[in-house]
PDB file of C-alpha atoms in Angstrom:
ATOM      1  CA  MET H 407      23.046  16.497   7.172  1.00  0.00           C
ATOM      2  CA  ARG H 408      26.714  17.137   6.556  1.00  0.00           C
ATOM      3  CA  ARG H 409      27.506  13.430   7.175  1.00  0.00           C
ATOM      4  CA  LEU H 410      24.712  12.362   4.925  1.00  0.00           C
ATOM      5  CA  GLU H 411      25.903  14.643   2.137  1.00  0.00           C
ATOM      6  CA  LEU H 412      29.454  13.304   2.461  1.00  0.00           C
ATOM      7  CA  LEU H 413      28.174   9.708   2.606  1.00  0.00           C
ATOM      8  CA  VAL H 414      26.085  10.167  -0.655  1.00  0.00           C
ATOM      9  CA  THR H 415      28.549  12.249  -2.670  1.00  0.00           C
ATOM     10  CA  ARG H 416      31.533  10.077  -1.731  1.00  0.00           C
ATOM     11  CA  ARG H 417      30.187   6.560  -1.760  1.00  0.00           C
ATOM     12  CA  LEU H 418      27.260   6.776  -4.102  1.00  0.00           C
ATOM     13  CA  ASP H 419      28.601   9.293  -6.595  1.00  0.00           C
ATOM     14  CA  GLY H 420      31.758   7.337  -6.838  1.00  0.00           C
ATOM     15  CA  LEU H 421      29.840   4.216  -7.891  1.00  0.00           C
ATOM     16  CA  LEU H 422      27.222   5.818 -10.114  1.00  0.00           C
ATOM     17  CA  HIS H 423      27.919   7.967 -12.982  1.00  0.00           C
ATOM     18  CA  GLY H 424      25.788  10.257 -15.384  1.00  0.00           C
ATOM     19  CA  GLN H 425      23.891  13.551 -15.168  1.00  0.00           C
ATOM     20  CA  HIS H 426      20.817  11.865 -13.683  1.00  0.00           C
ATOM     21  CA  LEU H 427      22.231   8.926 -11.733  1.00  0.00           C
ATOM     22  CA  GLY H 428      19.959   6.201 -12.896  1.00  0.00           C
ATOM     23  CA  LEU H 429      17.302   5.810 -10.287  1.00  0.00           C
ATOM     24  CA  LEU H 430      14.805   5.374 -12.957  1.00  0.00           C
ATOM     25  CA  PRO H 431      16.617   5.525 -16.253  1.00  0.00           C
ATOM     26  CA  GLY H 432      15.077   6.296 -19.648  1.00  0.00           C
ATOM     27  CA  PRO H 433      15.937   8.160 -22.901  1.00  0.00           C
ATOM     28  CA  GLY H 434      13.190  10.783 -22.456  1.00  0.00           C
ATOM     29  CA  SER H 435       9.628  11.113 -21.395  1.00  0.00           C
ATOM     30  CA  GLU H 436       7.912  13.743 -23.507  1.00  0.00           C
ATOM     31  CA  PHE H 437       6.256  12.374 -26.625  1.00  0.00           C
ATOM     32  CA  ALA H 438       7.356  14.278 -29.778  1.00  0.00           C
ATOM     33  CA  GLY H 439       5.554  12.521 -32.594  1.00  0.00           C
ATOM     34  CA  SER H 440       6.323   9.651 -34.979  1.00  0.00           C
ATOM     35  CA  ARG H 441       8.506   9.103 -38.006  1.00  0.00           C
ATOM     36  CA  GLU H 442       9.162   6.202 -40.442  1.00  0.00           C
ATOM     37  CA  TYR H 443      11.170   3.366 -39.142  1.00  0.00           C
ATOM     38  CA  ARG H 444      14.876   3.176 -40.327  1.00  0.00           C
ATOM     39  CA  PRO H 445      16.215  -0.404 -40.517  1.00  0.00           C
ATOM     40  CA  GLY H 446      19.432  -0.838 -38.702  1.00  0.00           C
ATOM     41  CA  GLU H 447      19.126   2.500 -36.794  1.00  0.00           C
ATOM     42  CA  ASP H 448      15.856   2.120 -34.728  1.00  0.00           C
ATOM     43  CA  GLU H 449      14.849  -0.288 -32.061  1.00  0.00           C
ATOM     44  CA  VAL H 450      11.741  -2.381 -32.623  1.00  0.00           C
ATOM     45  CA  ARG H 451      10.604  -1.709 -29.088  1.00  0.00           C
ATOM     46  CA  ARG H 452      10.080   1.969 -30.053  1.00  0.00           C
ATOM     47  CA  MET H 453       7.461   1.133 -32.714  1.00  0.00           C
ATOM     48  CA  ASP H 454       4.366   3.176 -32.827  1.00  0.00           C
ATOM     49  CA  TRP H 455       1.884   0.521 -33.671  1.00  0.00           C
ATOM     50  CA  ALA H 456      -1.174   2.824 -33.942  1.00  0.00           C
ATOM     51  CA  VAL H 457       0.560   5.003 -36.587  1.00  0.00           C
ATOM     52  CA  THR H 458       2.020   1.907 -38.336  1.00  0.00           C
ATOM     53  CA  ALA H 459      -1.528   0.399 -38.574  1.00  0.00           C
ATOM     54  CA  ARG H 460      -3.064   3.673 -40.091  1.00  0.00           C
ATOM     55  CA  THR H 461      -0.274   4.233 -42.531  1.00  0.00           C
ATOM     56  CA  THR H 462       0.627   0.594 -43.348  1.00  0.00           C
ATOM     57  CA  LEU H 463       4.156   1.776 -43.033  1.00  0.00           C
ATOM     58  CA  PRO H 464       6.421   1.054 -39.951  1.00  0.00           C
ATOM     59  CA  HIS H 465       6.828   3.962 -37.699  1.00  0.00           C
ATOM     60  CA  VAL H 466       8.699   4.691 -34.490  1.00  0.00           C
ATOM     61  CA  LYS H 467       7.875   7.057 -31.592  1.00  0.00           C
ATOM     62  CA  GLU H 468      10.062  10.100 -30.976  1.00  0.00           C
ATOM     63  CA  VAL H 469      10.597  11.573 -27.525  1.00  0.00           C
ATOM     64  CA  ASP H 470      12.201  14.824 -26.395  1.00  0.00           C
ATOM     65  CA  ALA H 471      15.381  14.248 -24.323  1.00  0.00           C
ATOM     66  CA  ASP H 472      14.976  15.316 -20.630  1.00  0.00           C
ATOM     67  CA  ARG H 473      16.962  18.522 -20.228  1.00  0.00           C
ATOM     68  CA  GLU H 474      15.861  19.007 -16.697  1.00  0.00           C
ATOM     69  CA  LEU H 475      14.409  16.666 -14.032  1.00  0.00           C
ATOM     70  CA  SER H 476      11.432  17.490 -11.749  1.00  0.00           C
ATOM     71  CA  THR H 477      11.332  15.210  -8.763  1.00  0.00           C
ATOM     72  CA  TRP H 478       8.439  15.065  -6.248  1.00  0.00           C
ATOM     73  CA  LEU H 479       8.799  13.225  -2.948  1.00  0.00           C
ATOM     74  CA  LEU H 480       6.084  11.881  -0.737  1.00  0.00           C
ATOM     75  CA  VAL H 481       7.608  11.108   2.627  1.00  0.00           C
ATOM     76  CA  ASP H 482       5.606   9.070   5.242  1.00  0.00           C
ATOM     77  CA  SER H 483       6.301  10.506   8.810  1.00  0.00           C
ATOM     78  CA  THR H 484       3.265   8.865  10.426  1.00  0.00           C
ATOM     79  CA  PRO H 485       3.664   7.275  13.858  1.00  0.00           C
ATOM     80  CA  SER H 486       4.533   3.841  12.416  1.00  0.00           C
ATOM     81  CA  MET H 487       7.708   5.360  11.003  1.00  0.00           C
ATOM     82  CA  ASP H 488       8.845   6.229  14.652  1.00  0.00           C
ATOM     83  CA  PHE H 489      10.146   2.765  15.111  1.00  0.00           C
ATOM     84  CA  GLY H 490      13.598   1.117  14.868  1.00  0.00           C
ATOM     85  CA  THR H 491      15.471  -1.641  16.579  1.00  0.00           C
ATOM     86  CA  ALA H 492      18.655  -1.677  14.510  1.00  0.00           C
ATOM     87  CA  GLU H 493      21.081   0.940  13.333  1.00  0.00           C
ATOM     88  CA  LEU H 494      18.375   3.534  12.458  1.00  0.00           C
ATOM     89  CA  GLU H 495      14.825   4.312  13.148  1.00  0.00           C
ATOM     90  CA  LYS H 496      12.580   3.963   9.964  1.00  0.00           C
ATOM     91  CA  ARG H 497      12.019   7.727   9.815  1.00  0.00           C
ATOM     92  CA  GLU H 498      15.760   8.388   9.933  1.00  0.00           C
ATOM     93  CA  LEU H 499      16.170   5.857   7.085  1.00  0.00           C
ATOM     94  CA  ALA H 500      13.570   7.682   5.167  1.00  0.00           C
ATOM     95  CA  VAL H 501      15.460  10.907   5.541  1.00  0.00           C
ATOM     96  CA  ALA H 502      18.604   9.079   4.352  1.00  0.00           C
ATOM     97  CA  ALA H 503      16.803   7.781   1.228  1.00  0.00           C
ATOM     98  CA  VAL H 504      15.532  11.317   0.532  1.00  0.00           C
ATOM     99  CA  ALA H 505      19.099  12.709   0.907  1.00  0.00           C
ATOM    100  CA  ALA H 506      20.354  10.087  -1.553  1.00  0.00           C
ATOM    101  CA  ILE H 507      17.739  10.887  -4.078  1.00  0.00           C
ATOM    102  CA  GLY H 508      18.208  14.653  -3.639  1.00  0.00           C
ATOM    103  CA  PHE H 509      21.931  14.708  -3.994  1.00  0.00           C
ATOM    104  CA  LEU H 510      22.006  12.284  -6.914  1.00  0.00           C
ATOM    105  CA  THR H 511      19.354  14.073  -8.959  1.00  0.00           C
ATOM    106  CA  ALA H 512      20.789  17.587  -8.251  1.00  0.00           C
ATOM    107  CA  GLY H 513      21.886  19.461 -11.251  1.00  0.00           C
ATOM    108  CA  ILE H 514      21.425  22.645 -13.218  1.00  0.00           C
ATOM    109  CA  GLY H 515      17.643  23.298 -13.751  1.00  0.00           C
ATOM    110  CA  ASN H 516      16.601  20.196 -11.681  1.00  0.00           C
ATOM    111  CA  ARG H 517      13.859  20.886  -9.165  1.00  0.00           C
ATOM    112  CA  LEU H 518      12.957  19.058  -6.050  1.00  0.00           C
ATOM    113  CA  GLY H 519       9.560  19.255  -4.158  1.00  0.00           C
ATOM    114  CA  ALA H 520       8.108  17.310  -1.282  1.00  0.00           C
ATOM    115  CA  TYR H 521       4.965  16.455   0.508  1.00  0.00           C
ATOM    116  CA  LEU H 522       5.370  15.368   4.122  1.00  0.00           C
ATOM    117  CA  LEU H 523       2.739  13.083   5.590  1.00  0.00           C
ATOM    118  CA  ASP H 524       2.684  13.200   9.400  1.00  0.00           C
ATOM    119  CA  GLY H 525       0.242  12.693  12.163  1.00  0.00           C
ATOM    120  CA  VAL H 526      -1.339  16.019  11.754  1.00  0.00           C
ATOM    121  CA  GLY H 527      -1.827  16.338   7.944  1.00  0.00           C
ATOM    122  CA  LEU H 528       0.013  16.701   4.715  1.00  0.00           C
ATOM    123  CA  ARG H 529       2.525  19.557   4.385  1.00  0.00           C
ATOM    124  CA  ARG H 530       3.896  20.838   1.025  1.00  0.00           C
ATOM    125  CA  VAL H 531       7.411  21.947   0.334  1.00  0.00           C
ATOM    126  CA  PRO H 532       7.527  23.761  -3.005  1.00  0.00           C
ATOM    127  CA  ALA H 533       9.727  22.451  -5.727  1.00  0.00           C
ATOM    128  CA  ARG H 534      12.911  24.519  -6.149  1.00  0.00           C
ATOM    129  CA  SER H 535      16.471  23.803  -7.203  1.00  0.00           C
ATOM    130  CA  GLY H 536      19.757  24.181  -5.499  1.00  0.00           C
ATOM    131  CA  ARG H 537      21.734  22.644  -2.695  1.00  0.00           C
ATOM    132  CA  ALA H 538      20.413  25.065  -0.128  1.00  0.00           C
ATOM    133  CA  HIS H 539      16.823  24.020  -0.916  1.00  0.00           C
ATOM    134  CA  LEU H 540      17.751  20.392  -0.463  1.00  0.00           C
ATOM    135  CA  LEU H 541      19.476  20.968   2.818  1.00  0.00           C
ATOM    136  CA  GLY H 542      16.455  22.919   4.067  1.00  0.00           C
ATOM    137  CA  LEU H 543      14.132  20.106   2.993  1.00  0.00           C
ATOM    138  CA  LEU H 544      16.271  17.540   4.949  1.00  0.00           C
ATOM    139  CA  GLY H 545      16.298  19.860   7.894  1.00  0.00           C
ATOM    140  CA  THR H 546      12.427  19.944   7.753  1.00  0.00           C
ATOM    141  CA  LEU H 547      12.283  16.178   7.729  1.00  0.00           C
ATOM    142  CA  LEU H 548      14.605  15.813  10.595  1.00  0.00           C
ATOM    143  CA  ALA H 549      12.717  18.316  12.696  1.00  0.00           C
ATOM    144  CA  ALA H 550       9.307  16.920  11.966  1.00  0.00           C
ATOM    145  CA  PRO H 551       7.490  16.167  15.210  1.00  0.00           C
ATOM    146  CA  ARG H 552       6.770  12.589  16.085  1.00  0.00           C
ATOM    147  CA  GLY H 553       3.142  11.559  15.701  1.00  0.00           C
ATOM    148  CA  GLU H 554       1.170  10.697  18.848  1.00  0.00           C
ATOM    149  CA  ALA H 555      -0.293   7.176  19.159  1.00  0.00           C
ATOM    150  CA  GLY H 556      -3.915   7.182  18.331  1.00  0.00           C
ATOM    151  CA  GLY H 557      -3.896  10.171  16.081  1.00  0.00           C
ATOM    152  CA  SER H 558      -5.690  10.209  12.696  1.00  0.00           C
ATOM    153  CA  PRO H 559      -3.109  10.988   9.887  1.00  0.00           C
ATOM    154  CA  PRO H 560      -4.552  11.206   6.449  1.00  0.00           C
ATOM    155  CA  PRO H 561      -4.506   7.984   4.487  1.00  0.00           C
ATOM    156  CA  LEU H 562      -1.455   7.297   2.341  1.00  0.00           C
ATOM    157  CA  ALA H 563      -3.871   7.030  -0.772  1.00  0.00           C
ATOM    158  CA  GLU H 564      -5.142  10.455  -0.125  1.00  0.00           C
ATOM    159  CA  ALA H 565      -1.686  11.832   0.168  1.00  0.00           C
ATOM    160  CA  VAL H 566      -0.646  10.171  -3.203  1.00  0.00           C
ATOM    161  CA  THR H 567      -3.800  11.575  -4.895  1.00  0.00           C
ATOM    162  CA  ALA H 568      -3.104  15.118  -3.664  1.00  0.00           C
ATOM    163  CA  LEU H 569       0.506  14.890  -4.969  1.00  0.00           C
ATOM    164  CA  HIS H 570      -0.822  13.594  -8.331  1.00  0.00           C
ATOM    165  CA  ARG H 571      -3.072  16.663  -8.615  1.00  0.00           C
ATOM    166  CA  ALA H 572      -0.175  19.102  -7.727  1.00  0.00           C
ATOM    167  CA  ALA H 573       2.318  17.619 -10.175  1.00  0.00           C
ATOM    168  CA  PRO H 574       0.872  17.904 -13.681  1.00  0.00           C
ATOM    169  CA  LYS H 575       4.253  18.038 -15.452  1.00  0.00           C
ATOM    170  CA  ARG H 576       5.771  14.653 -16.318  1.00  0.00           C
ATOM    171  CA  GLY H 577       8.751  13.850 -14.076  1.00  0.00           C
ATOM    172  CA  MET H 578       9.927  11.485 -11.263  1.00  0.00           C
ATOM    173  CA  VAL H 579       7.864  10.820  -8.124  1.00  0.00           C
ATOM    174  CA  VAL H 580       9.318   9.019  -5.072  1.00  0.00           C
ATOM    175  CA  VAL H 581       7.052   7.584  -2.378  1.00  0.00           C
ATOM    176  CA  VAL H 582       8.895   6.727   0.836  1.00  0.00           C
ATOM    177  CA  SER H 583       6.892   4.790   3.173  1.00  0.00           C
ATOM    178  CA  ASP H 584       6.525   1.479   5.119  1.00  0.00           C
ATOM    179  CA  PHE H 585       3.284   1.026   3.101  1.00  0.00           C
ATOM    180  CA  LEU H 586       1.486  -0.384   6.254  1.00  0.00           C
ATOM    181  CA  ASP H 587      -1.390   2.096   5.869  1.00  0.00           C
ATOM    182  CA  GLY H 588      -4.398   0.803   4.092  1.00  0.00           C
ATOM    183  CA  LEU H 589      -3.497  -2.930   4.105  1.00  0.00           C
ATOM    184  CA  PRO H 590      -6.421  -5.337   4.520  1.00  0.00           C
ATOM    185  CA  ASP H 591      -6.528  -7.019   7.923  1.00  0.00           C
ATOM    186  CA  ASP H 592      -6.110 -10.519   6.500  1.00  0.00           C
ATOM    187  CA  ASN H 593      -3.344  -9.775   4.232  1.00  0.00           C
ATOM    188  CA  THR H 594      -5.392 -10.630   1.165  1.00  0.00           C
ATOM    189  CA  GLY H 595      -6.956  -8.290  -1.449  1.00  0.00           C
ATOM    190  CA  THR H 596      -5.836  -4.924  -2.506  1.00  0.00           C
ATOM    191  CA  PRO H 597      -4.226  -2.166  -0.449  1.00  0.00           C
ATOM    192  CA  ASP H 598      -6.119   1.127  -0.321  1.00  0.00           C
ATOM    193  CA  TRP H 599      -3.176   2.942  -1.975  1.00  0.00           C
ATOM    194  CA  GLU H 600      -2.577   0.650  -4.927  1.00  0.00           C
ATOM    195  CA  GLY H 601      -5.015   2.470  -7.283  1.00  0.00           C
ATOM    196  CA  ALA H 602      -3.673   5.860  -6.397  1.00  0.00           C
ATOM    197  CA  ILE H 603      -0.074   4.893  -7.138  1.00  0.00           C
ATOM    198  CA  ARG H 604      -1.121   3.131 -10.447  1.00  0.00           C
ATOM    199  CA  ARG H 605      -2.821   6.386 -11.612  1.00  0.00           C
ATOM    200  CA  LEU H 606       0.381   8.300 -10.584  1.00  0.00           C
ATOM    201  CA  ALA H 607       2.541   5.917 -12.672  1.00  0.00           C
ATOM    202  CA  VAL H 608       0.578   6.470 -15.849  1.00  0.00           C
ATOM    203  CA  ARG H 609       2.056   9.966 -16.122  1.00  0.00           C
ATOM    204  CA  HIS H 610       5.282   9.881 -13.970  1.00  0.00           C
ATOM    205  CA  GLN H 611       8.233   7.579 -13.388  1.00  0.00           C
ATOM    206  CA  VAL H 612       7.517   6.343  -9.865  1.00  0.00           C
ATOM    207  CA  LEU H 613       9.945   4.847  -7.315  1.00  0.00           C
ATOM    208  CA  ALA H 614       8.445   3.244  -4.209  1.00  0.00           C
ATOM    209  CA  VAL H 615      10.971   3.180  -1.411  1.00  0.00           C
ATOM    210  CA  GLU H 616       9.700   0.588   1.137  1.00  0.00           C
ATOM    211  CA  VAL H 617      11.259   1.097   4.689  1.00  0.00           C
ATOM    212  CA  VAL H 618      11.214  -2.023   7.014  1.00  0.00           C
ATOM    213  CA  ASP H 619      12.635  -2.935  10.396  1.00  0.00           C
ATOM    214  CA  PRO H 620      13.681  -6.485  11.143  1.00  0.00           C
ATOM    215  CA  ARG H 621      11.357  -6.685  14.197  1.00  0.00           C
ATOM    216  CA  GLU H 622       8.450  -6.189  11.869  1.00  0.00           C
ATOM    217  CA  LEU H 623       9.441  -9.397  10.281  1.00  0.00           C
ATOM    218  CA  GLU H 624      10.105 -11.694  13.212  1.00  0.00           C
ATOM    219  CA  LEU H 625      10.010 -11.583  16.973  1.00  0.00           C
ATOM    220  CA  PRO H 626      12.996 -12.338  19.150  1.00  0.00           C
ATOM    221  CA  ASP H 627      12.666 -14.726  22.141  1.00  0.00           C
ATOM    222  CA  VAL H 628      12.895 -12.108  24.989  1.00  0.00           C
ATOM    223  CA  GLY H 629      10.113 -13.224  27.230  1.00  0.00           C
ATOM    224  CA  VAL H 630       6.873 -11.118  27.871  1.00  0.00           C
ATOM    225  CA  ILE H 631       6.790  -7.813  26.096  1.00  0.00           C
ATOM    226  CA  THR H 632       4.224  -5.154  25.647  1.00  0.00           C
ATOM    227  CA  LEU H 633       3.535  -4.211  21.987  1.00  0.00           C
ATOM    228  CA  VAL H 634       2.016  -0.927  21.047  1.00  0.00           C
ATOM    229  CA  ASP H 635       0.277  -0.077  17.726  1.00  0.00           C
ATOM    230  CA  PRO H 636       1.799   3.321  17.015  1.00  0.00           C
ATOM    231  CA  GLU H 637      -1.270   4.322  14.838  1.00  0.00           C
ATOM    232  CA  THR H 638      -4.044   3.390  17.258  1.00  0.00           C
ATOM    233  CA  GLY H 639      -2.314   3.208  20.627  1.00  0.00           C
ATOM    234  CA  ARG H 640      -3.670  -0.163  21.367  1.00  0.00           C
ATOM    235  CA  ARG H 641      -1.474  -2.319  23.692  1.00  0.00           C
ATOM    236  CA  ARG H 642      -1.031  -6.112  23.981  1.00  0.00           C
ATOM    237  CA  GLU H 643       1.216  -8.252  26.063  1.00  0.00           C
ATOM    238  CA  VAL H 644       2.959 -10.995  24.135  1.00  0.00           C
ATOM    239  CA  ALA H 645       4.833 -14.029  25.402  1.00  0.00           C
ATOM    240  CA  THR H 646       7.624 -14.208  22.801  1.00  0.00           C
ATOM    241  CA  SER H 647       9.087 -17.397  24.323  1.00  0.00           C
ATOM    242  CA  ASP H 648       6.177 -19.274  22.654  1.00  0.00           C
ATOM    243  CA  ARG H 649       7.876 -20.844  19.520  1.00  0.00           C
ATOM    244  CA  ARG H 650       4.544 -21.294  17.689  1.00  0.00           C
ATOM    245  CA  LEU H 651       3.507 -17.720  18.279  1.00  0.00           C
ATOM    246  CA  ARG H 652       6.913 -16.539  16.823  1.00  0.00           C
ATOM    247  CA  GLN H 653       6.313 -18.719  13.806  1.00  0.00           C
ATOM    248  CA  ARG H 654       2.757 -17.410  13.180  1.00  0.00           C
ATOM    249  CA  TYR H 655       4.012 -13.855  13.538  1.00  0.00           C
ATOM    250  CA  ALA H 656       6.723 -14.406  11.027  1.00  0.00           C
ATOM    251  CA  ALA H 657       4.348 -16.116   8.694  1.00  0.00           C
ATOM    252  CA  ALA H 658       1.888 -13.272   8.981  1.00  0.00           C
ATOM    253  CA  ALA H 659       4.535 -10.626   8.456  1.00  0.00           C
ATOM    254  CA  ALA H 660       5.936 -12.476   5.355  1.00  0.00           C
ATOM    255  CA  ARG H 661       2.422 -12.508   3.785  1.00  0.00           C
ATOM    256  CA  GLN H 662       2.088  -8.852   4.517  1.00  0.00           C
ATOM    257  CA  ARG H 663       5.325  -7.755   2.883  1.00  0.00           C
ATOM    258  CA  GLU H 664       4.503 -10.129  -0.087  1.00  0.00           C
ATOM    259  CA  LEU H 665       1.153  -8.342  -0.408  1.00  0.00           C
ATOM    260  CA  VAL H 666       2.985  -4.934  -0.544  1.00  0.00           C
ATOM    261  CA  ARG H 667       5.464  -6.262  -3.066  1.00  0.00           C
ATOM    262  CA  HIS H 668       2.939  -7.548  -5.395  1.00  0.00           C
ATOM    263  CA  ALA H 669       0.712  -4.497  -5.089  1.00  0.00           C
ATOM    264  CA  LEU H 670       3.652  -2.222  -5.951  1.00  0.00           C
ATOM    265  CA  ARG H 671       4.558  -4.406  -8.974  1.00  0.00           C
ATOM    266  CA  ARG H 672       0.965  -4.149 -10.292  1.00  0.00           C
ATOM    267  CA  THR H 673       1.171  -0.329 -10.041  1.00  0.00           C
ATOM    268  CA  GLY H 674       4.109  -0.255 -12.472  1.00  0.00           C
ATOM    269  CA  ALA H 675       6.289   1.525  -9.935  1.00  0.00           C
ATOM    270  CA  ALA H 676       9.897   0.694  -9.376  1.00  0.00           C
ATOM    271  CA  HIS H 677      10.426  -0.956  -5.946  1.00  0.00           C
ATOM    272  CA  LEU H 678      13.359  -0.287  -3.700  1.00  0.00           C
ATOM    273  CA  PRO H 679      13.244  -1.905  -0.241  1.00  0.00           C
ATOM    274  CA  LEU H 680      15.481  -0.591   2.469  1.00  0.00           C
ATOM    275  CA  ARG H 681      15.971  -2.067   5.908  1.00  0.00           C
ATOM    276  CA  THR H 682      17.257  -0.416   9.032  1.00  0.00           C
ATOM    277  CA  ASP H 683      19.758  -3.270   9.700  1.00  0.00           C
ATOM    278  CA  ARG H 684      21.259  -3.214   6.318  1.00  0.00           C
ATOM    279  CA  ASP H 685      23.731  -0.946   4.449  1.00  0.00           C
ATOM    280  CA  TRP H 686      21.123   1.326   2.668  1.00  0.00           C
ATOM    281  CA  THR H 687      23.758   2.818   0.279  1.00  0.00           C
ATOM    282  CA  ALA H 688      24.730  -0.703  -0.991  1.00  0.00           C
ATOM    283  CA  ASP H 689      20.971  -1.413  -1.547  1.00  0.00           C
ATOM    284  CA  ILE H 690      20.502   1.791  -3.547  1.00  0.00           C
ATOM    285  CA  VAL H 691      23.514   0.992  -5.677  1.00  0.00           C
ATOM    286  CA  ARG H 692      22.218  -2.505  -6.394  1.00  0.00           C
ATOM    287  CA  HIS H 693      18.834  -1.084  -7.348  1.00  0.00           C
ATOM    288  CA  VAL H 694      20.361   1.501  -9.701  1.00  0.00           C
ATOM    289  CA  HIS H 695      22.532  -1.148 -11.457  1.00  0.00           C
ATOM    290  CA  LEU H 696      19.515  -3.484 -11.779  1.00  0.00           C
ATOM    291  CA  GLN H 697      17.424  -0.744 -13.264  1.00  0.00           C
ATOM    292  CA  ARG H 698      20.182   0.055 -15.752  1.00  0.00           C
ATOM    293  CA  ARG H 699      20.409  -3.606 -16.765  1.00  0.00           C
ATOM    294  CA  LEU H 700      16.705  -3.872 -17.246  1.00  0.00           C
ATOM    295  CA  ALA H 701      16.557  -0.608 -19.246  1.00  0.00           C
ATOM    296  CA  GLY H 702      19.281  -1.893 -21.594  1.00  0.00           C
ATOM    297  CA  ALA H 703      17.929  -5.408 -22.043  1.00  0.00           C
ATOM    298  CA  PRO H 704      16.159  -5.987 -25.420  1.00  0.00           C
ATOM    299  CA  ARG H 705      12.418  -6.483 -25.205  1.00  0.00           C
ATOM    300  CA  ALA H 706      10.082  -8.342 -27.467  1.00  0.00           C
ATOM    301  CA  PRO H 707       7.532  -6.026 -29.152  1.00  0.00           C
ATOM    302  CA  ALA H 708       3.916  -6.317 -27.834  1.00  0.00           C
ATOM    303  CA  HIS H 709       2.649  -7.119 -31.426  1.00  0.00           C
ATOM    304  CA  PRO H 710       4.357  -8.941 -34.238  1.00  0.00           C
ATOM    305  CA  ALA H 711       6.688  -6.708 -36.177  1.00  0.00           C
ATOM    306  CA  PRO H 712       5.560  -5.615 -39.679  1.00  0.00           C
ATOM    307  CA  ARG H 713       6.986  -7.406 -42.543  1.00  0.00           C
ATOM    308  CA  GLY H 714      10.443  -6.249 -43.447  1.00  0.00           C
ATOM    309  CA  VAL H 715      11.184  -4.889 -39.962  1.00  0.00           C
ATOM    310  CA  ALA H 716      14.064  -6.515 -38.149  1.00  0.00           C
TER     311      ALA H 716
END
């Protein structure tokens, strides 16, 4: 935990600046009413089209500035996360992502809570502020027991729904998972968790951290190996020397990750993919800078601007 803290505070904090360091930037989230549009001062993308239509005068939305940040984490610790063939296991990378989010959003009045989804059930860590609470949360994640193959953990969709019910106040929600649960067998259609995350994103700013290992994307040529499904315990011997088999595996894996990517995009959540064979701190920095550029880019209004509005 000490090494994680030093890595985050020295490397990430040196590259990112601001009170809330831009994981999901925004001027504010609480709607505070509308007022008349001021030419030259207000942005057209803040237009309140409903009030404008009723009053026939251009109005813009006002929001209250965020003075404190409430962040809820849903961390997947099911058996599929107990896998890794590179620098880290997926569960270790998930803890690193939680550490980065926790240290970067820490501040006076900011609160951090978590739900831990493991092979037994869903555990809740109440939202509190302070460095000691964050270190305690990281300790809980690191000490979480490994799930037994063939267990029956709750579905990811059920865990997202439970978190949604428990977090009525608008804030940030971070879902850290490999998102393998609830995927259709043929890699077509809609994942079970898509609707739950979409409903969550209506009220909250949602960041989906997808954790992937390179061996989930392609098989190496290492002869005959025994593959075990960590969720069901099923075993199968595979001859990895078969080039066509490796190609079919890579194609199926690519379709699977593309399905996850498109599903997360449809939910409206920000998507941060992390891999166990990559520099996760660099990936987080790239994501933050991309989100800031997108937030600062001008957007066309959803409807034509009223006459006289520039």
